[in-house]
PDB file of C-alpha atoms in Angstrom:
ATOM      1  CA  MET A   1      -6.377  10.753 -41.216  1.00 88.00           C
ATOM      2  CA  CYS A   2      -3.928  13.616 -40.909  1.00 91.00           C
ATOM      3  CA  GLU A   3      -5.779  16.915 -40.426  1.00 89.00           C
ATOM      4  CA  GLU A   4      -3.306  18.852 -42.573  1.00 89.00           C
ATOM      5  CA  PRO A   5      -5.157  19.856 -45.770  1.00 90.00           C
ATOM      6  CA  GLY A   6      -4.129  17.699 -48.717  1.00 92.00           C
ATOM      7  CA  CYS A   7      -2.415  14.974 -46.630  1.00 92.00           C
ATOM      8  CA  ASP A   8      -3.787  11.416 -46.834  1.00 91.00           C
ATOM      9  CA  LEU A   9      -1.431   9.744 -44.309  1.00 92.00           C
ATOM     10  CA  PRO A  10      -2.802   8.365 -41.029  1.00 91.00           C
ATOM     11  CA  GLY A  11      -2.993  10.914 -38.197  1.00 90.00           C
ATOM     12  CA  GLU A  12      -1.100   9.097 -35.429  1.00 91.00           C
ATOM     13  CA  PHE A  13       0.152  12.059 -33.396  1.00 91.00           C
ATOM     14  CA  ARG A  14      -2.000  14.509 -31.502  1.00 88.00           C
ATOM     15  CA  ALA A  15      -1.390  18.198 -31.093  1.00 88.00           C
ATOM     16  CA  PRO A  16      -3.339  20.787 -29.109  1.00 82.00           C
ATOM     17  CA  ALA A  17      -6.071  22.611 -30.985  1.00 79.00           C
ATOM     18  CA  GLY A  18      -5.691  26.320 -31.604  1.00 62.00           C
ATOM     19  CA  GLU A  19      -8.323  27.425 -29.075  1.00 60.00           C
ATOM     20  CA  ARG A  20      -7.869  26.928 -25.345  1.00 56.00           C
ATOM     21  CA  THR A  21     -10.433  24.738 -23.614  1.00 53.00           C
ATOM     22  CA  ARG A  22     -12.303  25.465 -20.435  1.00 56.00           C
ATOM     23  CA  ASN A  23     -11.123  23.651 -17.310  1.00 58.00           C
ATOM     24  CA  ASP A  24     -14.281  21.571 -16.995  1.00 57.00           C
ATOM     25  CA  GLY A  25     -14.340  20.270 -20.580  1.00 63.00           C
ATOM     26  CA  PRO A  26     -12.238  17.670 -22.342  1.00 67.00           C
ATOM     27  CA  PRO A  27      -9.199  19.008 -24.182  1.00 70.00           C
ATOM     28  CA  HIS A  28      -9.397  19.441 -27.942  1.00 79.00           C
ATOM     29  CA  TYR A  29      -6.706  17.886 -30.107  1.00 84.00           C
ATOM     30  CA  ARG A  30      -5.809  17.751 -33.755  1.00 86.00           C
ATOM     31  CA  TRP A  31      -4.266  14.623 -35.300  1.00 90.00           C
ATOM     32  CA  PHE A  32      -1.293  14.767 -37.658  1.00 92.00           C
ATOM     33  CA  CYS A  33       1.133  12.450 -39.448  1.00 93.00           C
ATOM     34  CA  LEU A  34       4.769  12.503 -38.302  1.00 93.00           C
ATOM     35  CA  ASP A  35       5.960  15.150 -40.773  1.00 92.00           C
ATOM     36  CA  HIS A  36       3.071  17.506 -40.078  1.00 92.00           C
ATOM     37  CA  VAL A  37       3.257  17.134 -36.275  1.00 91.00           C
ATOM     38  CA  ARG A  38       6.944  18.049 -36.499  1.00 93.00           C
ATOM     39  CA  ALA A  39       6.034  21.148 -38.490  1.00 92.00           C
ATOM     40  CA  PHE A  40       3.278  21.984 -35.990  1.00 89.00           C
ATOM     41  CA  ASN A  41       5.694  21.642 -33.054  1.00 88.00           C
ATOM     42  CA  ALA A  42       8.235  23.902 -34.758  1.00 90.00           C
ATOM     43  CA  ARG A  43       5.722  26.739 -35.028  1.00 86.00           C
ATOM     44  CA  TYR A  44       3.682  26.104 -31.842  1.00 84.00           C
ATOM     45  CA  ASN A  45       3.875  28.808 -29.160  1.00 83.00           C
ATOM     46  CA  PHE A  46       2.328  27.963 -25.793  1.00 81.00           C
ATOM     47  CA  PHE A  47       2.462  31.601 -24.723  1.00 85.00           C
ATOM     48  CA  ALA A  48       0.660  32.996 -27.766  1.00 84.00           C
ATOM     49  CA  GLY A  49      -2.072  35.407 -26.691  1.00 86.00           C
ATOM     50  CA  MET A  50      -0.737  35.850 -23.127  1.00 89.00           C
ATOM     51  CA  ASP A  51       0.379  39.137 -21.664  1.00 92.00           C
ATOM     52  CA  ALA A  52       3.691  39.512 -19.800  1.00 91.00           C
ATOM     53  CA  GLU A  53       2.177  38.846 -16.362  1.00 90.00           C
ATOM     54  CA  ALA A  54       0.478  35.641 -17.509  1.00 88.00           C
ATOM     55  CA  ILE A  55       3.725  34.411 -19.096  1.00 87.00           C
ATOM     56  CA  GLU A  56       5.652  35.168 -15.918  1.00 86.00           C
ATOM     57  CA  ALA A  57       3.036  33.374 -13.787  1.00 82.00           C
ATOM     58  CA  ALA A  58       3.219  30.266 -16.028  1.00 81.00           C
ATOM     59  CA  GLN A  59       7.033  30.204 -15.906  1.00 83.00           C
ATOM     60  CA  ARG A  60       7.423  30.409 -12.129  1.00 79.00           C
ATOM     61  CA  PRO A  61       9.280  27.329 -10.860  1.00 73.00           C
ATOM     62  CA  TYR A  62       6.614  26.715  -8.229  1.00 72.00           C
ATOM     63  CA  ALA A  63       3.555  27.404 -10.399  1.00 66.00           C
ATOM     64  CA  GLY A  64       0.661  25.318  -9.148  1.00 65.00           C
ATOM     65  CA  TRP A  65       2.268  24.463  -5.804  1.00 70.00           C
ATOM     66  CA  GLU A  66       0.615  27.289  -3.880  1.00 68.00           C
ATOM     67  CA  ARG A  67      -2.699  25.412  -4.018  1.00 67.00           C
ATOM     68  CA  GLU A  68      -3.481  22.739  -1.395  1.00 65.00           C
ATOM     69  CA  THR A  69      -4.123  19.314  -2.814  1.00 67.00           C
ATOM     70  CA  ARG A  70      -7.266  17.532  -1.723  1.00 62.00           C
ATOM     71  CA  ALA A  71      -5.288  14.981   0.283  1.00 62.00           C
ATOM     72  CA  PHE A  72      -3.728  17.698   2.450  1.00 62.00           C
ATOM     73  CA  SER A  73      -6.636  20.082   2.527  1.00 62.00           C
ATOM     74  CA  HIS A  74      -8.243  20.801   5.880  1.00 61.00           C
ATOM     75  CA  VAL A  75     -11.576  21.494   4.188  1.00 60.00           C
ATOM     76  CA  GLY A  76     -13.887  18.529   4.713  1.00 58.00           C
ATOM     77  CA  ALA A  77     -11.287  16.633   6.749  1.00 56.00           C
ATOM     78  CA  ASP A  78     -13.938  15.385   9.166  1.00 59.00           C
ATOM     79  CA  LEU A  79     -16.073  13.903   6.382  1.00 60.00           C
ATOM     80  CA  PRO A  80     -15.869  10.169   5.629  1.00 58.00           C
ATOM     81  CA  PRO A  81     -14.368   9.138   2.298  1.00 58.00           C
ATOM     82  CA  ARG A  82     -16.677   9.051  -0.703  1.00 62.00           C
ATOM     83  CA  TRP A  83     -16.615   5.268  -0.822  1.00 62.00           C
ATOM     84  CA  SER A  84     -17.698   4.839   2.814  1.00 61.00           C
ATOM     85  CA  ASP A  85     -21.154   3.745   1.699  1.00 65.00           C
ATOM     86  CA  PHE A  86     -19.688   1.039  -0.532  1.00 68.00           C
ATOM     87  CA  GLY A  87     -21.539  -2.248  -0.135  1.00 73.00           C
ATOM     88  CA  ASP A  88     -19.266  -5.142   0.837  1.00 73.00           C
ATOM     89  CA  PRO A  89     -21.633  -8.129   1.027  1.00 75.00           C
ATOM     90  CA  LEU A  90     -18.827 -10.715   1.228  1.00 78.00           C
ATOM     91  CA  ASP A  91     -16.937  -8.620   3.803  1.00 75.00           C
ATOM     92  CA  ALA A  92     -13.814  -8.871   1.652  1.00 74.00           C
ATOM     93  CA  ILE A  93     -12.524  -5.391   2.431  1.00 70.00           C
ATOM     94  CA  GLY A  94     -13.744  -5.078   6.011  1.00 73.00           C
ATOM     95  CA  ALA A  95     -12.314  -8.438   7.102  1.00 75.00           C
ATOM     96  CA  ARG A  96      -8.887  -7.492   5.806  1.00 73.00           C
ATOM     97  CA  PHE A  97      -8.763  -4.268   7.774  1.00 73.00           C
ATOM     98  CA  ARG A  98     -10.302  -5.841  10.882  1.00 76.00           C
ATOM     99  CA  LYS A  99      -7.533  -8.437  10.837  1.00 75.00           C
ATOM    100  CA  ARG A 100      -4.914  -5.673  10.699  1.00 74.00           C
ATOM    101  CA  MET A 101      -6.583  -3.827  13.571  1.00 74.00           C
ATOM    102  CA  ASP A 102      -6.732  -7.003  15.674  1.00 73.00           C
ATOM    103  CA  GLU A 103      -3.035  -7.606  15.037  1.00 71.00           C
ATOM    104  CA  ALA A 104      -2.224  -4.018  16.009  1.00 68.00           C
ATOM    105  CA  ARG A 105      -4.242  -4.356  19.240  1.00 70.00           C
ATOM    106  CA  ALA A 106      -2.521  -7.626  20.078  1.00 65.00           C
ATOM    107  CA  GLU A 107       0.824  -5.958  19.461  1.00 64.00           C
ATOM    108  CA  GLN A 108      -0.024  -3.208  21.949  1.00 64.00           C
ATOM    109  CA  ALA A 109      -1.474  -5.522  24.612  1.00 66.00           C
ATOM    110  CA  THR A 110       0.632  -5.908  27.738  1.00 73.00           C
ATOM    111  CA  ARG A 111       0.971  -8.771  30.161  1.00 76.00           C
ATOM    112  CA  ALA A 112      -0.878  -8.670  33.462  1.00 75.00           C
ATOM    113  CA  ASP A 113       2.417  -8.828  35.368  1.00 78.00           C
ATOM    114  CA  GLY A 114       3.799  -5.871  33.369  1.00 75.00           C
ATOM    115  CA  ARG A 115       6.767  -7.758  31.945  1.00 79.00           C
ATOM    116  CA  PRO A 116       7.694  -6.653  28.414  1.00 78.00           C
ATOM    117  CA  LEU A 117       7.075  -8.836  25.360  1.00 82.00           C
ATOM    118  CA  GLY A 118       8.906  -8.163  22.131  1.00 82.00           C
ATOM    119  CA  ARG A 119       7.688  -8.890  18.641  1.00 83.00           C
ATOM    120  CA  GLU A 120       9.657 -12.157  18.477  1.00 88.00           C
ATOM    121  CA  ASP A 121       8.176 -13.191  21.834  1.00 88.00           C
ATOM    122  CA  ARG A 122       4.649 -12.637  20.542  1.00 87.00           C
ATOM    123  CA  GLN A 123       5.367 -14.629  17.377  1.00 90.00           C
ATOM    124  CA  SER A 124       6.849 -17.463  19.406  1.00 91.00           C
ATOM    125  CA  LEU A 125       3.804 -17.525  21.697  1.00 91.00           C
ATOM    126  CA  LYS A 126       1.599 -17.726  18.595  1.00 91.00           C
ATOM    127  CA  VAL A 127       3.634 -20.712  17.310  1.00 92.00           C
ATOM    128  CA  LEU A 128       3.117 -22.477  20.635  1.00 92.00           C
ATOM    129  CA  GLY A 129      -0.547 -21.499  20.768  1.00 92.00           C
ATOM    130  CA  LEU A 130      -0.253 -19.619  24.054  1.00 91.00           C
ATOM    131  CA  GLY A 131      -1.681 -16.280  25.156  1.00 87.00           C
ATOM    132  CA  ILE A 132       0.462 -13.337  26.218  1.00 85.00           C
ATOM    133  CA  ASP A 133      -0.177 -13.980  29.917  1.00 86.00           C
ATOM    134  CA  ALA A 134       1.296 -17.500  29.888  1.00 88.00           C
ATOM    135  CA  ASP A 135       3.775 -18.246  32.666  1.00 88.00           C
ATOM    136  CA  ARG A 136       6.940 -20.366  32.631  1.00 89.00           C
ATOM    137  CA  ARG A 137       5.074 -23.497  33.806  1.00 92.00           C
ATOM    138  CA  ALA A 138       2.455 -23.206  30.999  1.00 92.00           C
ATOM    139  CA  LEU A 139       5.253 -22.578  28.502  1.00 92.00           C
ATOM    140  CA  ARG A 140       7.098 -25.750  29.543  1.00 94.00           C
ATOM    141  CA  ALA A 141       3.909 -27.877  29.552  1.00 94.00           C
ATOM    142  CA  ARG A 142       2.859 -26.696  26.082  1.00 94.00           C
ATOM    143  CA  TYR A 143       6.367 -27.286  24.727  1.00 94.00           C
ATOM    144  CA  ALA A 144       6.411 -30.853  26.042  1.00 93.00           C
ATOM    145  CA  GLU A 145       2.946 -31.501  24.587  1.00 94.00           C
ATOM    146  CA  LEU A 146       3.901 -30.235  21.112  1.00 93.00           C
ATOM    147  CA  VAL A 147       7.234 -32.095  21.062  1.00 92.00           C
ATOM    148  CA  ARG A 148       5.403 -35.336  21.842  1.00 91.00           C
ATOM    149  CA  GLN A 149       2.858 -34.553  19.129  1.00 90.00           C
ATOM    150  CA  TYR A 150       5.359 -33.732  16.347  1.00 89.00           C
ATOM    151  CA  HIS A 151       8.409 -35.914  17.161  1.00 89.00           C
ATOM    152  CA  PRO A 152       9.028 -38.698  14.583  1.00 86.00           C
ATOM    153  CA  ASP A 153       9.718 -41.279  17.330  1.00 86.00           C
ATOM    154  CA  ARG A 154       6.151 -40.814  18.605  1.00 82.00           C
ATOM    155  CA  ASN A 155       4.670 -40.923  15.076  1.00 79.00           C
ATOM    156  CA  GLY A 156       6.153 -44.206  13.864  1.00 81.00           C
ATOM    157  CA  GLY A 157       9.047 -42.505  12.056  1.00 81.00           C
ATOM    158  CA  ASP A 158       6.770 -40.086  10.127  1.00 81.00           C
ATOM    159  CA  ARG A 159       8.895 -37.031   9.343  1.00 82.00           C
ATOM    160  CA  SER A 160       6.084 -34.954   7.789  1.00 85.00           C
ATOM    161  CA  HIS A 161       5.854 -32.792  10.940  1.00 86.00           C
ATOM    162  CA  GLU A 162       9.569 -32.041  11.051  1.00 89.00           C
ATOM    163  CA  LYS A 163       9.133 -28.351  10.111  1.00 91.00           C
ATOM    164  CA  ALA A 164       6.498 -27.861  12.812  1.00 91.00           C
ATOM    165  CA  LEU A 165       8.786 -29.518  15.362  1.00 92.00           C
ATOM    166  CA  GLN A 166      11.655 -27.210  14.387  1.00 93.00           C
ATOM    167  CA  ASP A 167       9.386 -24.185  14.756  1.00 94.00           C
ATOM    168  CA  VAL A 168       8.236 -25.328  18.213  1.00 94.00           C
ATOM    169  CA  ILE A 169      11.824 -25.908  19.388  1.00 94.00           C
ATOM    170  CA  ALA A 170      12.958 -22.511  18.060  1.00 94.00           C
ATOM    171  CA  ALA A 171       9.999 -20.757  19.693  1.00 93.00           C
ATOM    172  CA  TYR A 172      10.618 -22.421  23.065  1.00 94.00           C
ATOM    173  CA  THR A 173      14.355 -21.684  22.908  1.00 93.00           C
ATOM    174  CA  GLN A 174      13.614 -18.035  22.202  1.00 91.00           C
ATOM    175  CA  LEU A 175      10.963 -17.717  24.918  1.00 90.00           C
ATOM    176  CA  LYS A 176      12.774 -19.472  27.753  1.00 89.00           C
ATOM    177  CA  SER A 177      15.474 -16.785  27.663  1.00 88.00           C
ATOM    178  CA  ALA A 178      13.014 -13.888  27.231  1.00 86.00           C
ATOM    179  CA  PRO A 179      12.733 -11.399  30.133  1.00 84.00           C
ATOM    180  CA  ALA A 180       8.995 -12.064  30.440  1.00 82.00           C
ATOM    181  CA  PHE A 181       9.659 -15.698  31.409  1.00 81.00           C
ATOM    182  CA  ALA A 182      12.749 -15.195  33.613  1.00 75.00           C
TER     183      ALA A 182
END
């Protein structure tokens, strides 16, 4: 119900209570109907009870920005996050991040011969099922093997592997002109 004395309408709108709350406690609110919250807002003064210095400090355009947020604070930066002791019995979270780390390591791995591999080259090698150190001969042999496996003429006219065949052909076409296989 509306907290205005004598009003029996539902109190749907909250307004701050007269007294200021401490920082560690929940804020106190009063509940009013629409007409009474409008009247409250018309007479409400945020700066009531403040001296000139406190008003000036609250009105500064950068008030609150001089404090470091926890995310950027250097205090406790070497401590693990609070959830580091979280139990993950199904390894749902750890597996996800391990997969990302493995992909990042694979991305940074270099060939034994020092020839550069781009991102597209690595993806094409993955399509063909080859490692990063494959040579031109292994590339050609794997391509021939996969074409025989997926081609409709070798599968009695079955076209269900057509997408895989297209991917293999595109990967081989991309890799045979790559600098690592020149």
